[in-house]
Amino acid sequence: MPKFLKASLSLILVLIIFSSCNKQKKTFELELPKVYKDITNIETYASCQGPNGAYRTVVRSQSDASFEFRQEFTYRDAPFHGIVTANNKGFIIDSLGNREDTLSKEVVEILRSHEFHKIHIHPEYLFSNIQYQSEEGNLRLFKSTDRLGNPVVITYDQKNKWIEKFIMKNPMDTAEQIEIRYSYAKETPFGPLARELLIIQGGKDEFTFHFDSVFINDQKITF
């Protein structure tokens, strides 16, 4: 075989290998609205419905990663009131505002997973090692891990720059899957914010959240 032909074939082979490597290295990042970076404190009020009945959820998230969580139920006498400090210590708060019991790290993460808007605009707050996995039409799938090291899948709408949903493990029972779906975005001065969401636990139990109002940096956003 002539030397020039060998050289040409070698060059073609190199280009094919180079092109193949580039395809394998194809990667994307979660591109969210830049205005989200201006959001620090978030306070949300939601009317909720679950398998056992109606309830209310209030979450107050601070910029230092501390937050307050409260739920009041139509089907239980006592509300649940908890706080998590900036150093990730959780406590139940009694009716007088005193710290009563210490929460386990698993319960702390369950409470953190209710910081729905904070997770939506700052996914790195709850998830680490977010990496592009695959693409399905207009949707991109990213894999990640939660604070306990459990796997998470994030579904991202690349057209609207919006996290459509994420699927995580139940921190109390990792054999159970929890799916959180965001819907009905409302345009605000702080970018699009979710007005409703659906939680599917264990593939069967459904919980809906309708946000009556959200405070962003102490500014009220009425839904």
CSV table of C-alpha atoms in Angstrom, one decimal:
chain,number,residue,atom,x,y,z
A,1,MET,CA,0.0,0.0,0.0
A,2,PRO,CA,1.4,3.5,-1.0
A,3,LYS,CA,2.7,5.5,2.0
A,4,PHE,CA,0.4,8.5,1.3
A,5,LEU,CA,-2.6,6.1,1.4
A,6,LYS,CA,-1.4,4.7,4.7
A,7,ALA,CA,-1.0,8.2,6.1
A,8,SER,CA,-4.5,9.2,4.9
A,9,LEU,CA,-6.0,6.1,6.5
A,10,SER,CA,-4.2,6.8,9.8
A,11,LEU,CA,-5.4,10.4,9.8
A,12,ILE,CA,-9.0,9.3,9.2
A,13,LEU,CA,-8.7,6.7,12.0
A,14,VAL,CA,-7.4,9.4,14.4
A,15,LEU,CA,-10.3,11.7,13.5
A,16,ILE,CA,-12.8,9.0,14.1
A,17,ILE,CA,-11.4,8.2,17.5
A,18,PHE,CA,-11.2,11.9,18.4
A,19,SER,CA,-14.8,12.4,17.3
A,20,SER,CA,-15.9,9.3,19.3
A,21,CYS,CA,-14.2,10.6,22.4
A,22,ASN,CA,-15.9,14.0,22.0
A,23,LYS,CA,-19.3,12.3,21.9
A,24,GLN,CA,-18.5,10.3,25.0
A,25,LYS,CA,-17.5,13.5,26.8
A,26,LYS,CA,-20.8,15.3,25.9
A,27,THR,CA,-22.0,17.0,29.1
A,28,PHE,CA,-24.3,19.7,30.3
A,29,GLU,CA,-24.9,21.7,33.4
A,30,LEU,CA,-28.2,22.7,35.1
A,31,GLU,CA,-28.7,26.2,33.6
A,32,LEU,CA,-31.2,28.0,35.9
A,33,PRO,CA,-32.3,31.6,35.7
A,34,LYS,CA,-29.4,33.9,36.9
A,35,VAL,CA,-31.8,35.9,39.0
A,36,TYR,CA,-32.2,32.9,41.3
A,37,LYS,CA,-28.7,33.8,42.7
A,38,ASP,CA,-30.2,36.9,44.3
A,39,ILE,CA,-32.6,34.8,46.4
A,40,THR,CA,-31.5,34.2,50.1
A,41,ASN,CA,-34.4,33.8,52.5
A,42,ILE,CA,-37.6,31.9,51.5
A,43,GLU,CA,-40.8,31.6,53.4
A,44,THR,CA,-43.6,29.4,52.0
A,45,TYR,CA,-47.2,28.7,53.0
A,46,ALA,CA,-49.0,25.8,51.4
A,47,SER,CA,-52.4,24.1,51.6
A,48,CYS,CA,-51.8,20.4,51.3
A,49,GLN,CA,-53.8,17.2,50.7
A,50,GLY,CA,-52.6,13.7,51.5
A,51,PRO,CA,-54.1,10.2,51.9
A,52,ASN,CA,-55.2,11.0,55.4
A,53,GLY,CA,-56.7,14.4,54.8
A,54,ALA,CA,-55.9,18.1,54.6
A,55,TYR,CA,-53.0,20.0,56.3
A,56,ARG,CA,-51.0,23.2,56.2
A,57,THR,CA,-47.2,23.4,55.7
A,58,VAL,CA,-45.1,26.4,56.6
A,59,VAL,CA,-41.3,26.5,55.8
A,60,ARG,CA,-38.9,29.3,56.6
A,61,SER,CA,-35.5,28.9,55.0
A,62,GLN,CA,-32.6,31.2,56.0
A,63,SER,CA,-29.5,32.0,54.0
A,64,ASP,CA,-27.3,30.2,56.6
A,65,ALA,CA,-28.9,26.8,55.9
A,66,SER,CA,-31.1,26.9,59.0
A,67,PHE,CA,-34.8,26.6,58.7
A,68,GLU,CA,-38.1,26.2,60.5
A,69,PHE,CA,-40.8,23.6,59.6
A,70,ARG,CA,-44.3,23.5,60.8
A,71,GLN,CA,-47.4,21.4,59.8
A,72,GLU,CA,-50.9,21.6,61.2
A,73,PHE,CA,-53.4,18.8,60.4
A,74,THR,CA,-57.2,18.5,60.2
A,75,TYR,CA,-56.9,14.9,61.3
A,76,ARG,CA,-54.4,15.3,64.2
A,77,ASP,CA,-54.8,17.3,67.4
A,78,ALA,CA,-51.2,18.5,67.7
A,79,PRO,CA,-49.1,20.2,65.0
A,80,PHE,CA,-45.5,19.3,64.2
A,81,HIS,CA,-43.0,22.1,64.7
A,82,GLY,CA,-39.3,21.6,64.1
A,83,ILE,CA,-36.2,23.6,63.4
A,84,VAL,CA,-32.8,22.7,61.9
A,85,THR,CA,-29.8,24.9,62.8
A,86,ALA,CA,-27.1,26.1,60.5
A,87,ASN,CA,-24.8,23.2,61.7
A,88,ASN,CA,-27.5,20.7,60.8
A,89,LYS,CA,-28.9,19.9,64.2
A,90,GLY,CA,-32.6,19.3,64.4
A,91,PHE,CA,-35.1,19.7,67.2
A,92,ILE,CA,-38.8,19.4,67.9
A,93,ILE,CA,-40.2,22.7,69.3
A,94,ASP,CA,-43.0,22.5,72.0
A,95,SER,CA,-46.0,24.8,72.3
A,96,LEU,CA,-44.0,27.2,74.4
A,97,GLY,CA,-41.2,27.5,71.8
A,98,ASN,CA,-38.7,25.4,73.7
A,99,ARG,CA,-36.5,22.7,72.2
A,100,GLU,CA,-37.9,19.4,73.2
A,101,ASP,CA,-36.4,16.4,71.4
A,102,THR,CA,-33.4,16.0,69.1
A,103,LEU,CA,-34.2,14.8,65.6
A,104,SER,CA,-32.2,12.0,63.9
A,105,LYS,CA,-30.2,12.9,60.7
A,106,GLU,CA,-32.7,11.0,58.6
A,107,VAL,CA,-35.6,13.1,59.9
A,108,VAL,CA,-33.6,16.3,59.4
A,109,GLU,CA,-33.2,15.3,55.7
A,110,ILE,CA,-36.9,14.6,55.4
A,111,LEU,CA,-37.6,18.1,56.7
A,112,ARG,CA,-34.9,19.6,54.4
A,113,SER,CA,-36.6,17.9,51.4
A,114,HIS,CA,-39.6,20.1,52.2
A,115,GLU,CA,-37.6,23.2,51.4
A,116,PHE,CA,-39.1,22.8,47.9
A,117,HIS,CA,-38.5,26.2,46.5
A,118,LYS,CA,-35.0,26.4,47.9
A,119,ILE,CA,-34.1,23.1,46.3
A,120,HIS,CA,-35.8,24.2,43.0
A,121,ILE,CA,-33.7,27.3,42.7
A,122,HIS,CA,-30.5,26.1,44.4
A,123,PRO,CA,-30.4,22.3,43.8
A,124,GLU,CA,-26.8,22.1,45.0
A,125,TYR,CA,-28.2,23.0,48.5
A,126,LEU,CA,-29.5,19.5,48.9
A,127,PHE,CA,-27.8,17.5,46.2
A,128,SER,CA,-24.1,17.1,45.4
A,129,ASN,CA,-22.1,15.8,42.4
A,130,ILE,CA,-24.8,16.8,40.0
A,131,GLN,CA,-23.8,15.2,36.6
A,132,TYR,CA,-25.5,15.0,33.2
A,133,GLN,CA,-26.7,11.4,32.5
A,134,SER,CA,-28.9,11.3,29.4
A,135,GLU,CA,-31.4,13.2,27.2
A,136,GLU,CA,-35.0,12.4,26.4
A,137,GLY,CA,-36.4,15.0,23.9
A,138,ASN,CA,-36.6,18.3,25.6
A,139,LEU,CA,-35.7,16.8,29.0
A,140,ARG,CA,-32.2,16.1,30.4
A,141,LEU,CA,-31.6,13.7,33.2
A,142,PHE,CA,-29.0,14.4,35.9
A,143,LYS,CA,-27.8,12.0,38.5
A,144,SER,CA,-26.8,13.2,42.0
A,145,THR,CA,-26.7,12.2,45.7
A,146,ASP,CA,-28.4,13.6,48.7
A,147,ARG,CA,-26.8,14.6,52.0
A,148,LEU,CA,-26.9,11.0,53.2
A,149,GLY,CA,-25.2,9.6,50.1
A,150,ASN,CA,-28.4,8.2,48.5
A,151,PRO,CA,-28.9,8.4,44.7
A,152,VAL,CA,-31.0,11.1,43.2
A,153,VAL,CA,-32.3,11.7,39.7
A,154,ILE,CA,-33.1,15.2,38.5
A,155,THR,CA,-35.3,15.8,35.4
A,156,TYR,CA,-34.6,19.2,33.8
A,157,ASP,CA,-36.6,21.0,31.1
A,158,GLN,CA,-33.9,22.5,29.0
A,159,LYS,CA,-36.3,24.7,27.0
A,160,ASN,CA,-37.7,26.5,30.0
A,161,LYS,CA,-34.6,26.2,32.2
A,162,TRP,CA,-36.8,24.5,34.9
A,163,ILE,CA,-36.3,21.5,37.1
A,164,GLU,CA,-39.4,19.4,36.3
A,165,LYS,CA,-39.0,16.9,39.1
A,166,PHE,CA,-36.5,14.9,41.2
A,167,ILE,CA,-36.6,11.4,42.5
A,168,MET,CA,-34.9,10.5,45.8
A,169,LYS,CA,-34.9,7.8,48.4
A,170,ASN,CA,-36.9,8.0,51.5
A,171,PRO,CA,-34.2,8.7,54.2
A,172,MET,CA,-36.2,6.6,56.7
A,173,ASP,CA,-36.6,3.7,54.3
A,174,THR,CA,-34.2,3.7,51.3
A,175,ALA,CA,-36.2,0.9,49.6
A,176,GLU,CA,-39.0,3.5,49.1
A,177,GLN,CA,-38.8,6.1,46.3
A,178,ILE,CA,-40.1,9.6,46.6
A,179,GLU,CA,-40.9,11.6,43.5
A,180,ILE,CA,-41.4,15.4,43.6
A,181,ARG,CA,-43.0,17.1,40.6
A,182,TYR,CA,-43.1,20.9,40.2
A,183,SER,CA,-45.9,22.5,38.2
A,184,TYR,CA,-47.6,25.8,37.3
A,185,ALA,CA,-44.7,28.3,37.3
A,186,LYS,CA,-45.5,31.9,38.1
A,187,GLU,CA,-43.3,34.6,36.7
A,188,THR,CA,-42.0,36.9,39.5
A,189,PRO,CA,-39.3,39.5,39.9
A,190,PHE,CA,-37.1,36.6,41.2
A,191,GLY,CA,-37.7,34.4,38.2
A,192,PRO,CA,-40.3,31.6,37.7
A,193,LEU,CA,-41.5,30.0,41.0
A,194,ALA,CA,-43.6,26.9,41.4
A,195,ARG,CA,-47.2,27.4,42.5
A,196,GLU,CA,-48.0,23.7,42.9
A,197,LEU,CA,-46.3,20.4,43.3
A,198,LEU,CA,-47.1,16.7,43.6
A,199,ILE,CA,-45.3,14.2,45.7
A,200,ILE,CA,-45.6,10.5,45.0
A,201,GLN,CA,-44.4,8.3,47.8
A,202,GLY,CA,-43.8,4.6,47.3
A,203,GLY,CA,-45.4,4.7,43.9
A,204,LYS,CA,-48.9,5.1,45.3
A,205,ASP,CA,-49.4,7.7,48.0
A,206,GLU,CA,-49.9,11.2,46.6
A,207,PHE,CA,-49.5,14.5,48.4
A,208,THR,CA,-50.4,17.8,46.7
A,209,PHE,CA,-49.1,21.2,47.8
A,210,HIS,CA,-50.7,24.5,46.6
A,211,PHE,CA,-48.7,27.5,47.7
A,212,ASP,CA,-50.9,30.4,48.8
A,213,SER,CA,-48.0,32.8,49.2
A,214,VAL,CA,-44.3,32.8,49.1
A,215,PHE,CA,-42.0,35.4,50.6
A,216,ILE,CA,-38.7,35.9,48.8
A,217,ASN,CA,-36.1,38.1,50.6
A,218,ASP,CA,-39.1,39.3,52.8
A,219,GLN,CA,-41.0,40.4,49.6
A,220,LYS,CA,-44.5,38.7,49.3
A,221,ILE,CA,-45.3,36.8,46.1
A,222,THR,CA,-49.0,36.1,46.1
A,223,PHE,CA,-50.1,33.0,44.2
